[in-house]
């Protein structure tokens, strides 16, 4: 809301944006590190559906998780960089 009032990016606003994004990144890592988030009974179910073995399903799920983690981190890094870039203008 402050950005709409001022009409441009400032360094305090960029720092606030960086702090908020860092807090969301920490919350994301806390959530995905919860071992109860992954249900081990899902692996055999998926393996039956796509007619493959459990190891292939497990590897695919790991690739999906890593893809989400990497894209989330890169998106936040770009957002923070972009907010400081706009503040310099």
The first five atom37 places (N, CA, C, CB, O) and aatype in JSON, in Angstrom:
{
  "aatype": [20, 20, 20, 20, 20, 20, 20, 20, 20, 20, 20, 20, 20, 20, 20, 20, 20, 20, 20, 20, 20, 20, 20, 20, 20, 20, 20, 20, 20, 20, 20, 20, 20, 20, 20, 20, 20, 20, 20, 20, 20, 20, 20, 20, 20, 20, 20, 20, 20, 20, 20, 20, 20, 20, 20, 20, 20, 20, 20, 20, 20, 20, 20, 20, 20, 20, 20, 20, 20, 20, 20, 20, 20, 20, 20, 20, 20, 20, 20, 20, 20, 20, 20, 20, 20, 20, 20, 20, 20],
  "atom_mask": [
    [1, 1, 1, 1, 1],
    [1, 1, 1, 1, 1],
    [1, 1, 1, 1, 1],
    [1, 1, 1, 1, 1],
    [1, 1, 1, 1, 1],
    [1, 1, 1, 1, 1],
    [1, 1, 1, 1, 1],
    [1, 1, 1, 1, 1],
    [1, 1, 1, 1, 1],
    [1, 1, 1, 1, 1],
    [1, 1, 1, 1, 1],
    [1, 1, 1, 1, 1],
    [1, 1, 1, 1, 1],
    [1, 1, 1, 1, 1],
    [1, 1, 1, 1, 1],
    [1, 1, 1, 1, 1],
    [1, 1, 1, 1, 1],
    [1, 1, 1, 1, 1],
    [1, 1, 1, 1, 1],
    [1, 1, 1, 1, 1],
    [1, 1, 1, 1, 1],
    [1, 1, 1, 1, 1],
    [1, 1, 1, 1, 1],
    [1, 1, 1, 1, 1],
    [1, 1, 1, 1, 1],
    [1, 1, 1, 1, 1],
    [1, 1, 1, 1, 1],
    [1, 1, 1, 1, 1],
    [1, 1, 1, 1, 1],
    [1, 1, 1, 1, 1],
    [1, 1, 1, 1, 1],
    [1, 1, 1, 1, 1],
    [1, 1, 1, 1, 1],
    [1, 1, 1, 1, 1],
    [1, 1, 1, 1, 1],
    [1, 1, 1, 1, 1],
    [1, 1, 1, 1, 1],
    [1, 1, 1, 1, 1],
    [1, 1, 1, 1, 1],
    [1, 1, 1, 1, 1],
    [1, 1, 1, 1, 1],
    [1, 1, 1, 1, 1],
    [1, 1, 1, 1, 1],
    [1, 1, 1, 1, 1],
    [1, 1, 1, 1, 1],
    [1, 1, 1, 1, 1],
    [1, 1, 1, 1, 1],
    [1, 1, 1, 1, 1],
    [1, 1, 1, 1, 1],
    [1, 1, 1, 1, 1],
    [1, 1, 1, 1, 1],
    [1, 1, 1, 1, 1],
    [1, 1, 1, 1, 1],
    [1, 1, 1, 1, 1],
    [1, 1, 1, 1, 1],
    [1, 1, 1, 1, 1],
    [1, 1, 1, 1, 1],
    [1, 1, 1, 1, 1],
    [1, 1, 1, 1, 1],
    [1, 1, 1, 1, 1],
    [1, 1, 1, 1, 1],
    [1, 1, 1, 1, 1],
    [1, 1, 1, 1, 1],
    [1, 1, 1, 1, 1],
    [1, 1, 1, 1, 1],
    [1, 1, 1, 1, 1],
    [1, 1, 1, 1, 1],
    [1, 1, 1, 1, 1],
    [1, 1, 1, 1, 1],
    [1, 1, 1, 1, 1],
    [1, 1, 1, 1, 1],
    [1, 1, 1, 1, 1],
    [1, 1, 1, 1, 1],
    [1, 1, 1, 1, 1],
    [1, 1, 1, 1, 1],
    [1, 1, 1, 1, 1],
    [1, 1, 1, 1, 1],
    [1, 1, 1, 1, 1],
    [1, 1, 1, 1, 1],
    [1, 1, 1, 1, 1],
    [1, 1, 1, 1, 1],
    [1, 1, 1, 1, 1],
    [1, 1, 1, 1, 1],
    [1, 1, 1, 1, 1],
    [1, 1, 1, 1, 1],
    [1, 1, 1, 1, 1],
    [1, 1, 1, 1, 1],
    [1, 1, 1, 1, 1],
    [1, 1, 1, 1, 1]
  ],
  "atom_positions": [
    [[0.82, -1.18, 0.0], [0.0, 0.0, 0.0], [0.88, 1.26, 0.0], [-0.94, -0.01, 1.21], [0.53, 2.27, -0.61]],
    [[2.01, 1.18, 0.69], [2.9, 2.33, 0.76], [3.42, 2.7, -0.62], [4.07, 2.05, 1.7], [3.55, 3.88, -0.94]],
    [[3.72, 1.7, -1.44], [4.23, 1.96, -2.79], [3.19, 2.69, -3.63], [4.63, 0.65, -3.47], [3.54, 3.57, -4.42]],
    [[1.93, 2.33, -3.46], [0.88, 3.02, -4.21], [0.73, 4.46, -3.75], [-0.45, 2.28, -4.07], [0.4, 5.34, -4.55]],
    [[0.97, 4.72, -2.47], [0.87, 6.08, -1.94], [2.03, 6.93, -2.44], [0.84, 6.08, -0.4], [1.83, 8.07, -2.88]],
    [[3.25, 6.4, -2.37], [4.43, 7.14, -2.79], [4.54, 7.18, -4.31], [5.7, 6.52, -2.18], [4.91, 8.21, -4.88]],
    [[4.22, 6.09, -4.97], [4.23, 6.04, -6.41], [5.51, 5.54, -7.03], [3.95, 7.37, -6.93], [5.59, 5.42, -8.25]],
    [[6.52, 5.24, -6.23], [7.76, 4.69, -6.77], [8.44, 3.86, -5.69], [8.7, 5.83, -7.26], [8.09, 3.91, -4.51]],
    [[9.43, 3.09, -6.12], [10.18, 2.25, -5.2], [11.24, 3.1, -4.49], [10.84, 1.06, -5.94], [11.91, 3.91, -5.12]],
    [[11.37, 2.89, -3.19], [12.41, 3.55, -2.4], [13.25, 2.46, -1.74], [11.8, 4.53, -1.33], [12.85, 1.29, -1.69]],
    [[14.42, 2.85, -1.23], [15.27, 1.85, -0.57], [14.61, 1.25, 0.68], [16.6, 2.46, -0.19], [14.7, 0.04, 0.88]],
    [[13.96, 2.05, 1.53], [13.26, 1.4, 2.66], [12.18, 0.42, 2.21], [12.64, 2.46, 3.56], [11.99, -0.62, 2.84]],
    [[11.48, 0.76, 1.14], [10.47, -0.16, 0.62], [11.12, -1.42, 0.05], [9.63, 0.54, -0.46], [10.58, -2.51, 0.22]],
    [[12.25, -1.28, -0.62], [12.97, -2.45, -1.15], [13.46, -3.34, -0.01], [14.17, -2.0, -2.04], [13.39, -4.56, -0.11]],
    [[13.96, -2.73, 1.06], [14.41, -3.53, 2.21], [13.22, -4.24, 2.88], [15.13, -2.63, 3.24], [13.34, -5.4, 3.28]],
    [[12.1, -3.57, 2.98], [10.91, -4.2, 3.55], [10.48, -5.38, 2.68], [9.76, -3.17, 3.68], [10.11, -6.44, 3.19]],
    [[10.52, -5.18, 1.38], [10.18, -6.24, 0.44], [11.14, -7.43, 0.61], [10.22, -5.71, -1.01], [10.71, -8.58, 0.6]],
    [[12.43, -7.14, 0.78], [13.42, -8.21, 0.96], [13.17, -8.97, 2.26], [14.84, -7.63, 0.95], [13.3, -10.19, 2.3]],
    [[12.83, -8.26, 3.31], [12.56, -8.91, 4.61], [11.32, -9.8, 4.51], [12.38, -7.85, 5.73], [11.32, -10.92, 5.03]],
    [[10.28, -9.3, 3.87], [9.05, -10.09, 3.72], [9.3, -11.34, 2.89], [7.93, -9.24, 3.07], [8.83, -12.42, 3.24]],
    [[10.06, -11.2, 1.8], [10.35, -12.37, 0.96], [11.26, -13.36, 1.69], [11.01, -11.93, -0.35], [11.1, -14.57, 1.53]],
    [[12.2, -12.87, 2.48], [13.05, -13.77, 3.25], [12.24, -14.53, 4.29], [14.19, -12.99, 3.94], [12.46, -15.73, 4.5]],
    [[11.3, -13.85, 4.94], [10.43, -14.52, 5.91], [9.57, -15.58, 5.23], [9.54, -13.49, 6.62], [9.35, -16.65, 5.8]],
    [[9.09, -15.29, 4.03], [8.28, -16.3, 3.33], [9.13, -17.48, 2.9], [7.58, -15.68, 2.11], [8.65, -18.61, 2.88]],
    [[10.39, -17.23, 2.54], [11.3, -18.31, 2.18], [11.58, -19.21, 3.39], [12.61, -17.75, 1.64], [11.6, -20.44, 3.26]],
    [[11.78, -18.61, 4.54], [12.0, -19.39, 5.77], [10.76, -20.21, 6.1], [12.36, -18.45, 6.96], [10.86, -21.38, 6.46]],
    [[9.58, -19.6, 5.99], [8.33, -20.32, 6.26], [8.16, -21.49, 5.29], [7.12, -19.37, 6.16], [7.72, -22.57, 5.68]],
    [[8.51, -21.28, 4.02], [8.43, -22.34, 3.02], [9.33, -23.52, 3.4], [8.81, -21.81, 1.63], [8.91, -24.67, 3.31]],
    [[10.57, -23.22, 3.82], [11.48, -24.29, 4.2], [11.03, -25.02, 5.47], [12.88, -23.74, 4.4], [11.23, -26.23, 5.59]],
    [[10.43, -24.29, 6.4], [9.92, -24.94, 7.61], [8.77, -25.89, 7.25], [9.44, -23.88, 8.64], [8.69, -26.99, 7.77]],
    [[7.91, -25.45, 6.36], [6.76, -26.28, 5.97], [7.22, -27.53, 5.22], [5.79, -25.48, 5.1], [6.75, -28.63, 5.53]],
    [[8.11, -27.38, 4.26], [8.49, -28.56, 3.48], [9.42, -29.5, 4.22], [9.14, -28.14, 2.19], [9.59, -30.65, 3.81]],
    [[10.03, -29.04, 5.31], [10.9, -29.93, 6.08], [10.11, -30.77, 7.08], [11.96, -29.12, 6.8], [10.7, -31.6, 7.78]],
    [[8.81, -30.57, 7.17], [7.97, -31.34, 8.06], [7.85, -32.77, 7.52], [6.57, -30.69, 8.21], [7.36, -32.96, 6.41]],
    [[8.29, -33.76, 8.28], [8.23, -35.15, 7.78], [6.81, -35.67, 7.63], [9.01, -36.06, 8.7], [6.58, -36.63, 6.9]],
    [[5.85, -35.07, 8.31], [4.46, -35.52, 8.19], [3.8, -35.03, 6.9], [3.66, -35.04, 9.38], [2.67, -35.43, 6.59]],
    [[4.49, -34.19, 6.16], [3.94, -33.69, 4.91], [3.93, -34.78, 3.83], [4.75, -32.48, 4.42], [3.08, -34.77, 2.95]],
    [[4.86, -35.7, 3.91], [4.98, -36.77, 2.93], [4.33, -38.04, 3.48], [6.47, -37.03, 2.57], [4.74, -38.54, 4.53]],
    [[3.36, -38.55, 2.79], [2.69, -39.77, 3.21], [3.33, -40.95, 2.47], [1.15, -39.71, 2.92], [3.22, -41.03, 1.25]],
    [[4.0, -41.86, 3.18], [4.68, -42.97, 2.5], [3.73, -43.95, 1.81], [5.52, -43.72, 3.49], [4.16, -44.72, 0.95]],
    [[2.45, -43.93, 2.17], [1.5, -44.85, 1.53], [1.11, -44.39, 0.12], [0.26, -44.98, 2.39], [0.46, -45.14, -0.61]],
    [[1.49, -43.18, -0.25], [1.16, -42.66, -1.57], [2.03, -43.3, -2.65], [1.32, -41.15, -1.6], [1.58, -43.49, -3.78]],
    [[3.26, -43.64, -2.31], [4.19, -44.18, -3.3], [3.68, -45.46, -3.97], [5.52, -44.45, -2.67], [3.67, -45.53, -5.2]],
    [[3.26, -46.47, -3.21], [2.73, -47.67, -3.89], [1.46, -47.38, -4.7], [2.44, -48.76, -2.86], [1.23, -47.99, -5.74]],
    [[0.65, -46.45, -4.21], [-0.57, -46.1, -4.93], [-0.24, -45.48, -6.28], [-1.43, -45.11, -4.09], [-0.81, -45.88, -7.3]],
    [[0.69, -44.52, -6.31], [1.11, -43.92, -7.58], [1.79, -44.95, -8.49], [2.06, -42.74, -7.31], [1.59, -44.94, -9.7]],
    [[2.58, -45.82, -7.89], [3.26, -46.84, -8.7], [2.24, -47.75, -9.39], [4.21, -47.68, -7.83], [2.44, -48.16, -10.53]],
    [[1.16, -48.07, -8.69], [0.12, -48.89, -9.31], [-0.61, -48.15, -10.42], [-0.88, -49.35, -8.25], [-0.94, -48.73, -11.45]],
    [[-0.86, -46.87, -10.2], [-1.6, -46.09, -11.2], [-0.81, -45.96, -12.5], [-1.93, -44.71, -10.65], [-1.36, -46.17, -13.58]],
    [[0.48, -45.61, -12.39], [1.27, -45.39, -13.61], [2.05, -46.63, -14.04], [2.23, -44.24, -13.41], [2.85, -46.58, -14.97]],
    [[1.8, -47.72, -13.36], [2.37, -49.03, -13.71], [3.91, -48.98, -13.79], [1.8, -49.51, -15.04], [4.5, -49.32, -14.82]],
    [[4.52, -48.57, -12.71], [5.98, -48.54, -12.6], [6.36, -48.96, -11.18], [6.56, -47.12, -12.94], [5.5, -49.31, -10.38]],
    [[7.65, -48.91, -10.88], [8.07, -49.31, -9.54], [8.09, -48.11, -8.59], [9.45, -49.97, -9.59], [8.02, -46.95, -9.01]],
    [[8.19, -48.41, -7.32], [8.13, -47.38, -6.28], [9.34, -46.46, -6.35], [8.05, -48.03, -4.89], [9.22, -45.26, -6.09]],
    [[10.5, -46.99, -6.7], [11.72, -46.17, -6.77], [11.58, -45.09, -7.84], [12.94, -47.06, -7.07], [12.01, -43.96, -7.62]],
    [[11.0, -45.41, -8.98], [10.8, -44.42, -10.04], [9.85, -43.32, -9.58], [10.26, -45.09, -11.32], [10.07, -42.14, -9.87]],
    [[8.8, -43.7, -8.87], [7.85, -42.71, -8.36], [8.54, -41.82, -7.32], [6.61, -43.4, -7.75], [8.35, -40.6, -7.31]],
    [[9.33, -42.44, -6.45], [10.04, -41.68, -5.42], [11.01, -40.68, -6.05], [10.8, -42.63, -4.48], [11.1, -39.53, -5.6]],
    [[11.74, -41.11, -7.07], [12.66, -40.2, -7.76], [11.92, -39.06, -8.45], [13.5, -40.96, -8.78], [12.39, -37.92, -8.44]],
    [[10.79, -39.35, -9.05], [10.0, -38.32, -9.71], [9.5, -37.3, -8.7], [8.82, -38.94, -10.46], [9.54, -36.09, -8.96]],
    [[9.03, -37.76, -7.56], [8.55, -36.85, -6.52], [9.7, -35.99, -6.0], [7.91, -37.64, -5.36], [9.51, -34.8, -5.74]],
    [[10.89, -36.58, -5.85], [12.05, -35.79, -5.41], [12.39, -34.71, -6.43], [13.26, -36.7, -5.19], [12.7, -33.58, -6.06]],
    [[12.34, -35.05, -7.72], [12.59, -34.06, -8.78], [11.57, -32.94, -8.73], [12.58, -34.72, -10.16], [11.92, -31.77, -8.92]],
    [[10.32, -33.28, -8.48], [9.27, -32.25, -8.4], [9.53, -31.33, -7.21], [7.87, -32.91, -8.27], [9.42, -30.11, -7.33]],
    [[9.87, -31.92, -6.05], [10.16, -31.1, -4.87], [11.34, -30.19, -5.11], [10.42, -31.99, -3.64], [11.29, -29.0, -4.79]],
    [[12.42, -30.73, -5.68], [13.59, -29.89, -5.93], [13.28, -28.81, -6.96], [14.76, -30.75, -6.42], [13.79, -27.7, -6.85]],
    [[12.48, -29.12, -7.94], [12.07, -28.11, -8.91], [11.29, -26.98, -8.27], [11.24, -28.75, -10.0], [11.49, -25.81, -8.59]],
    [[10.4, -27.33, -7.35], [9.64, -26.31, -6.63], [10.54, -25.46, -5.76], [8.55, -26.95, -5.78], [10.4, -24.24, -5.71]],
    [[11.47, -26.1, -5.07], [12.39, -25.36, -4.18], [13.25, -24.4, -4.98], [13.27, -26.34, -3.39], [13.39, -23.23, -4.62]],
    [[13.84, -24.89, -6.06], [14.72, -24.05, -6.87], [13.95, -22.89, -7.5], [15.41, -24.89, -7.96], [14.42, -21.76, -7.51]],
    [[12.77, -23.18, -8.04], [11.99, -22.1, -8.66], [11.54, -21.07, -7.63], [10.78, -22.67, -9.4], [11.51, -19.88, -7.94]],
    [[11.19, -21.51, -6.43], [10.78, -20.57, -5.38], [11.94, -19.68, -4.97], [10.24, -21.34, -4.16], [11.78, -18.47, -4.83]],
    [[13.12, -20.27, -4.77], [14.29, -19.49, -4.37], [14.69, -18.51, -5.47], [15.47, -20.42, -4.03], [14.99, -17.35, -5.18]],
    [[14.71, -18.96, -6.72], [15.08, -18.07, -7.82], [14.07, -16.94, -8.01], [15.21, -18.87, -9.11], [14.45, -15.81, -8.31]],
    [[12.8, -17.25, -7.85], [11.77, -16.21, -7.98], [11.92, -15.15, -6.89], [10.38, -16.84, -7.91], [11.81, -13.96, -7.17]],
    [[12.17, -15.58, -5.68], [12.34, -14.62, -4.59], [13.61, -13.8, -4.8], [12.4, -15.34, -3.23], [13.61, -12.59, -4.57]],
    [[14.69, -14.44, -5.23], [15.93, -13.7, -5.48], [15.71, -12.65, -6.56], [17.07, -14.67, -5.9], [16.2, -11.53, -6.43]],
    [[14.99, -12.99, -7.61], [14.73, -12.02, -8.66], [13.84, -10.89, -8.17], [14.08, -12.71, -9.86], [14.06, -9.73, -8.52]],
    [[12.83, -11.21, -7.38], [11.94, -10.18, -6.84], [12.71, -9.18, -5.98], [10.82, -10.82, -6.01], [12.5, -7.97, -6.09]],
    [[13.6, -9.68, -5.14], [14.4, -8.79, -4.29], [15.34, -7.95, -5.14], [15.21, -9.61, -3.25], [15.45, -6.74, -4.94]],
    [[16.01, -8.58, -6.1], [16.9, -7.84, -6.99], [16.13, -6.76, -7.76], [17.59, -8.8, -7.98], [16.6, -5.63, -7.88]],
    [[14.97, -7.1, -8.27], [14.18, -6.17, -9.05], [13.7, -5.0, -8.2], [12.99, -6.88, -9.67], [13.64, -3.87, -8.69]],
    [[13.36, -5.24, -6.95], [12.89, -4.14, -6.1], [14.04, -3.16, -5.82], [12.32, -4.68, -4.76], [13.81, -1.95, -5.79]],
    [[15.26, -3.66, -5.61], [16.4, -2.74, -5.41], [16.77, -2.04, -6.72], [17.62, -3.51, -4.86], [17.2, -0.88, -6.71]],
    [[16.61, -2.72, -7.84], [16.88, -2.09, -9.13], [15.9, -0.94, -9.39], [16.79, -3.12, -10.26], [16.29, 0.12, -9.87]],
    [[14.64, -1.16, -9.05], [13.65, -0.12, -9.24], [13.86, 1.04, -8.26], [12.24, -0.7, -9.06], [13.54, 2.19, -8.58]],
    [[14.4, 0.74, -7.08], [14.67, 1.81, -6.11], [15.8, 2.72, -6.57], [15.0, 1.21, -4.76], [15.83, 3.89, -6.2]],
    [[16.73, 2.19, -7.36], [17.85, 3.01, -7.85], [17.43, 3.99, -8.93], [18.94, 2.12, -8.39], [18.1, 5.0, -9.15]],
    [[16.34, 3.72, -9.6], [15.91, 4.58, -10.72], [15.46, 5.94, -10.26], [14.8, 3.92, -11.48], [15.08, 6.77, -11.08]]
  ]
}
